């Protein structure tokens, strides 16, 4: 590497115009930073999977480490180019900031949004979040965008500025355990008290659920004109089991309720009288799998 | 004769308890239970008592001691045997006797309709004036506390604690202590390890007691003996330390390990089992392991009722047996002695038990 350039004697460089070493140095610097942050991120991703309880906490560190790495690399690049004095540094950042602020307003807004997300932590990597029409697990919080993996394995990339300025709900907020709300609907002629007990027992029988004083469960009944709603709220051991748990709950609960003559309501729009005595043929009118309320 | 020190409403009281028979373990707990049992001429409604412990060994010891100590008629009922023992509990407590109902965790199954028998039992329990003492697996009890708030049916809950190393040593070493030889016949892995400890702080003037957790590094075996790190350690101390580590202080598990390691009055370190390593388990495997730990010796059909999928259950049992975490005895499955502490630690970390 051309030492004269790095030591700040820019006169020679200006005269000779030989910036090859400097450019190579900066390219190498950012390539190295990219590889290092990727490797550390990858390592922490794999490492976090070894832990059930602390997985999300470990993943939280990934974006923070990436930002630190890139800040250090930028500082090295900056000093290699200019080797500025204190006054020059202040002046540079002032002008740089103003220039970027005008020219790259949206990009900066996204970057600032990313930094705010990292420090304010409205959600973290590994959380299940609902934003606008999207719901999924946060796989990455980058400087410009945040990525979600939806239940159908689609990757959704959302600019940080949008997340920063809109409401986001986090289902587990840094914990692997997450409350899952599942609704079942039964007709008005069915014994809803017995149905409530059976749903409770189904929750207790699920392999995916934690029941303890710290993670209580509840089963609530709400009566509507043509049906009763049974709302089951319970914590799954890992938010990744959300849909397995719901599927297990539906299957076991309906099997148990079928044996006790508890039936789903008829479809909306069909008169109850027409179907009296013909229960057991109709499925749930509404499957509300995800309810963040 | 032992003295019980109890602290109720901030007052310390002393009671004298005279036991007619030898009690190998938990003397103070036996005395505490006896103090709650209604005496002739006492017209109080006796409180229902629950005795809980991680394995049946210590509960059975206490229940047997109580049977011997109670002078009036005692009815012993054990629910661990026949799965279809009792259709309902109507008139179950009609006889004038003290009832000792053991292994009550078998009264429920983790499936829909699986708690009806337990509800019936609890209902009949609180609608009679008999003295009833029940024993439960600790992990099942904790689960039922979360699910049913079962503690509401039992004003007196006696927890049999795990033993400390000196207590365990005292219990395991028989009277012929001097005849037993302890031998370290293998090279011990004396590498460094991280150990979590608690520093107990007691400020008497402020009536404040708390502990500060910290992590320290020490040698795996040698430094267990104070001032003997890197020197020759006492074989007896090392062997008991290892038994305590493997059993987590559970007397039944420790006794099995101790007896299995003894050959002709000699206990060799090499005969102590290696702690089981937990492989990567999925949700169903963890659930099956939890069920086995909660019931202690469930039969296959009971597990199948909960898992509801024979192929999945067989696959889980195969994986758990292969890893040395569980073992089969006839039709019953139980956690292996060498796997006990690892399984408890693992399931606690997964929040399946607490």
XYZ file of C-alpha atoms in Angstrom, chain B residues 6-346:
341
model
C -41.901 -23.919 63.181
C -42.401 -20.339 62.276
C -46.000 -19.225 62.116
C -47.019 -15.585 62.129
C -43.437 -14.689 62.861
C -43.359 -16.666 66.110
C -40.978 -19.524 66.609
C -42.413 -22.447 68.495
C -40.872 -25.703 69.530
C -42.659 -29.029 69.480
C -41.442 -32.366 70.635
C -42.091 -35.338 68.397
C -41.628 -38.868 69.616
C -41.405 -41.477 66.888
C -41.903 -45.140 67.705
C -39.917 -46.451 64.755
C -36.734 -45.668 62.906
C -37.213 -43.088 60.182
C -34.375 -43.252 57.668
C -35.163 -39.910 56.035
C -37.216 -36.752 56.511
C -37.849 -37.158 60.233
C -38.918 -33.571 60.666
C -41.435 -33.874 57.794
C -42.919 -37.026 59.297
C -43.290 -35.218 62.616
C -44.851 -32.232 60.898
C -47.460 -34.440 59.234
C -48.176 -36.295 62.472
C -48.763 -32.960 64.180
C -51.559 -32.230 61.694
C -53.335 -35.541 62.171
C -56.436 -35.348 64.288
C -56.163 -36.903 67.712
C -59.029 -38.671 69.556
C -61.375 -36.068 70.990
C -60.390 -33.476 68.420
C -63.473 -32.331 66.485
C -61.727 -30.268 63.849
C -62.165 -31.204 60.233
C -58.760 -32.620 59.459
C -56.808 -30.842 56.760
C -56.088 -32.822 53.616
C -52.358 -33.309 53.240
C -50.260 -33.585 50.085
C -46.731 -34.968 50.168
C -44.711 -34.192 47.059
C -41.264 -35.266 45.855
C -39.471 -35.799 42.536
C -39.490 -39.601 42.763
C -41.667 -42.132 44.559
C -38.801 -43.418 46.701
C -38.853 -40.646 49.293
C -42.653 -40.380 49.290
C -42.960 -44.104 49.919
C -40.515 -43.915 52.822
C -42.548 -41.145 54.431
C -45.882 -42.861 53.738
C -44.618 -46.138 55.248
C -43.343 -44.306 58.325
C -46.711 -42.595 58.740
C -48.532 -45.928 58.448
C -46.419 -47.304 61.253
C -46.673 -44.231 63.443
C -50.427 -43.656 63.228
C -52.035 -45.709 65.960
C -55.559 -45.847 64.541
C -56.778 -47.741 61.466
C -54.910 -46.801 58.312
C -56.059 -47.583 54.787
C -53.301 -47.571 52.186
C -54.327 -47.095 48.572
C -51.842 -46.975 45.737
C -53.053 -45.678 42.364
C -49.975 -46.678 40.408
C -51.057 -50.282 39.845
C -54.223 -50.891 37.898
C -54.992 -48.237 35.319
C -58.747 -48.849 35.511
C -58.828 -49.039 39.268
C -61.750 -46.870 40.197
C -64.671 -45.787 38.053
C -65.710 -43.157 40.598
C -65.117 -42.221 44.212
C -68.690 -42.353 45.500
C -68.531 -43.651 49.070
C -64.811 -44.156 48.810
C -63.947 -42.571 52.167
C -66.830 -44.061 54.172
C -64.717 -46.123 56.560
C -63.509 -44.547 59.814
C -59.803 -44.588 59.079
C -56.854 -42.460 58.081
C -56.461 -42.801 54.314
C -53.027 -42.719 52.727
C -53.517 -42.379 48.959
C -50.200 -42.888 47.180
C -49.122 -41.935 43.655
C -52.135 -39.719 42.975
C -50.563 -38.448 39.735
C -51.952 -41.600 38.102
C -55.464 -40.231 38.565
C -55.170 -37.997 35.530
C -54.135 -38.417 31.939
C -53.052 -35.573 29.718
C -55.843 -35.841 27.168
C -59.371 -34.481 26.810
C -61.634 -36.397 29.257
C -58.439 -37.438 31.063
C -59.029 -35.333 34.164
C -62.525 -36.566 35.051
C -61.264 -39.174 37.520
C -59.059 -36.639 39.268
C -61.944 -34.170 39.547
C -64.117 -36.901 41.026
C -61.380 -37.798 43.527
C -60.867 -34.185 44.578
C -64.576 -33.671 44.917
C -65.016 -36.690 47.184
C -61.916 -35.640 49.110
C -63.388 -32.355 50.263
C -66.899 -33.658 50.909
C -65.900 -36.039 53.709
C -64.437 -35.528 57.165
C -61.787 -38.240 57.004
C -58.089 -37.649 57.415
C -56.592 -38.125 53.953
C -52.885 -38.017 53.180
C -51.951 -38.062 49.508
C -48.601 -38.409 47.750
C -47.793 -36.848 44.383
C -44.941 -36.583 41.952
C -43.529 -33.084 42.341
C -43.539 -32.258 38.618
C -47.099 -33.529 38.209
C -48.103 -31.498 41.225
C -46.563 -28.341 39.804
C -48.320 -28.931 36.492
C -51.650 -29.468 38.284
C -51.073 -26.273 40.274
C -50.813 -24.381 36.978
C -53.710 -26.220 35.363
C -56.218 -26.806 38.185
C -54.810 -24.877 41.149
C -54.791 -28.170 42.969
C -53.208 -26.590 46.024
C -56.657 -25.228 46.898
C -57.753 -28.739 47.888
C -54.771 -29.278 50.169
C -54.152 -26.805 52.991
C -51.035 -28.709 54.035
C -48.412 -29.356 51.369
C -45.246 -31.112 52.503
C -42.373 -30.953 50.034
C -39.639 -33.521 50.521
C -36.484 -31.670 49.525
C -33.488 -33.019 47.651
C -30.627 -33.999 49.929
C -27.448 -32.029 50.349
C -24.128 -33.840 49.981
C -23.589 -34.419 53.731
C -27.201 -35.611 54.117
C -26.836 -37.937 51.172
C -23.588 -39.338 52.515
C -25.102 -39.891 55.912
C -28.069 -41.678 54.386
C -26.119 -43.887 51.987
C -23.345 -44.989 54.283
C -24.681 -47.902 56.261
C -23.656 -48.870 59.764
C -20.866 -51.066 58.394
C -19.292 -47.950 56.974
C -15.763 -48.949 57.907
C -15.963 -52.148 55.895
C -16.609 -50.356 52.608
C -13.607 -49.398 50.484
C -13.662 -46.573 47.978
C -11.400 -46.819 44.946
C -10.598 -44.362 42.196
C -9.611 -46.788 39.460
C -9.664 -44.484 36.437
C -7.930 -41.277 35.436
C -10.323 -38.513 36.315
C -11.036 -35.723 33.936
C -9.550 -32.978 36.045
C -9.986 -30.178 33.564
C -11.365 -26.797 34.501
C -15.089 -26.194 34.486
C -17.464 -23.318 35.099
C -19.522 -23.702 38.234
C -22.442 -21.548 39.248
C -22.510 -20.743 42.945
C -24.468 -18.556 45.296
C -22.934 -16.244 47.825
C -25.257 -16.082 50.808
C -25.457 -12.656 52.375
C -27.081 -12.224 55.740
C -27.331 -8.793 57.317
C -28.642 -9.507 60.771
C -29.038 -5.887 61.799
C -31.423 -5.251 58.898
C -33.021 -8.703 59.127
C -32.103 -9.142 55.492
C -30.948 -12.362 53.845
C -30.314 -12.851 50.142
C -27.930 -14.643 47.831
C -25.801 -13.303 45.008
C -25.250 -15.746 42.144
C -21.799 -15.862 40.601
C -19.776 -18.077 38.294
C -16.416 -19.475 39.229
C -13.875 -21.776 37.599
C -12.628 -24.864 39.374
C -11.131 -28.223 38.690
C -13.711 -30.872 37.978
C -12.742 -33.213 40.783
C -9.671 -32.315 42.801
C -10.780 -28.896 43.908
C -13.945 -30.273 45.442
C -11.791 -30.945 48.464
C -10.806 -27.662 50.084
C -7.066 -27.015 50.083
C -6.471 -30.222 48.132
C -6.683 -28.882 44.612
C -4.165 -30.642 42.397
C -3.276 -32.946 45.245
C -4.492 -36.422 45.941
C -8.159 -36.208 46.856
C -10.050 -38.527 49.154
C -11.686 -41.244 47.019
C -14.745 -41.415 49.264
C -15.378 -37.699 48.884
C -14.966 -37.840 45.108
C -17.315 -40.788 44.732
C -20.012 -39.215 46.853
C -19.618 -35.949 45.011
C -20.162 -37.771 41.730
C -23.190 -39.669 43.068
C -24.660 -36.399 44.279
C -24.065 -34.828 40.891
C -25.688 -37.764 39.050
C -28.696 -38.002 41.342
C -29.157 -34.270 41.925
C -29.603 -35.166 45.599
C -32.574 -37.483 45.027
C -32.161 -40.283 47.596
C -33.811 -43.052 45.552
C -31.651 -42.427 42.494
C -28.515 -42.014 44.643
C -29.175 -45.282 46.444
C -29.554 -47.188 43.162
C -26.311 -45.738 41.816
C -24.536 -46.448 45.087
C -25.684 -50.073 45.223
C -24.939 -50.711 41.560
C -21.390 -49.428 42.054
C -20.699 -51.684 45.046
C -19.051 -55.037 44.456
C -17.892 -57.060 47.429
C -17.756 -54.152 49.847
C -15.854 -52.022 47.375
C -17.125 -49.052 45.419
C -15.155 -48.242 42.307
C -15.397 -44.948 40.533
C -15.397 -46.732 37.184
C -18.668 -48.438 38.074
C -20.507 -45.161 38.475
C -22.584 -44.425 35.370
C -21.643 -41.648 32.991
C -24.138 -38.794 32.885
C -26.414 -39.047 29.845
C -26.100 -36.483 27.096
C -29.355 -35.083 25.781
C -29.542 -35.313 21.979
C -31.495 -32.928 19.789
C -35.133 -33.632 20.675
C -38.289 -32.387 18.993
C -41.486 -31.235 20.706
C -43.067 -34.710 20.830
C -39.887 -36.301 22.253
C -39.761 -33.632 24.941
C -43.439 -34.140 25.704
C -42.995 -37.915 26.061
C -39.972 -37.396 28.300
C -41.987 -34.958 30.417
C -44.837 -37.443 30.748
C -42.473 -40.200 31.850
C -40.858 -37.929 34.427
C -44.255 -36.749 35.689
C -45.771 -40.220 36.103
C -42.451 -41.947 36.900
C -43.514 -45.371 35.572
C -46.291 -44.973 33.020
C -47.393 -47.919 30.908
C -47.337 -47.687 27.128
C -51.099 -47.284 26.805
C -51.098 -44.236 29.082
C -48.429 -42.562 26.957
C -50.330 -43.471 23.814
C -53.508 -41.859 25.152
C -51.621 -38.581 25.566
C -49.610 -38.607 22.349
C -52.473 -40.053 20.287
C -50.146 -41.310 17.571
C -48.484 -44.704 17.952
C -45.899 -44.175 15.239
C -44.774 -40.884 16.765
C -44.723 -42.373 20.255
C -42.676 -45.395 19.181
C -40.216 -43.169 17.388
C -39.860 -40.930 20.459
C -39.414 -43.857 22.834
C -36.803 -45.346 20.531
C -34.842 -42.099 20.438
C -35.034 -41.615 24.185
C -34.001 -45.194 24.938
C -31.132 -44.944 22.445
C -29.884 -41.849 24.233
C -29.983 -43.685 27.561
C -32.503 -41.254 29.018
C -35.286 -43.736 29.708
C -35.525 -47.459 30.316
C -38.208 -50.076 29.963
C -39.284 -52.564 32.597
C -41.966 -54.888 31.269
C -44.646 -52.521 29.973
C -43.534 -49.550 32.053
C -41.199 -46.730 31.102
C -39.128 -44.677 33.485
C -36.256 -42.212 33.435
C -32.907 -43.987 33.787
C -30.856 -43.415 36.921
C -27.923 -41.974 35.020
C -30.209 -39.732 32.963
C -32.240 -38.305 35.836
C -30.298 -35.132 36.600
C -29.681 -34.348 32.908
C -33.359 -34.844 32.075
C -34.550 -32.658 34.952
C -32.090 -29.921 34.020
C -33.031 -30.101 30.340
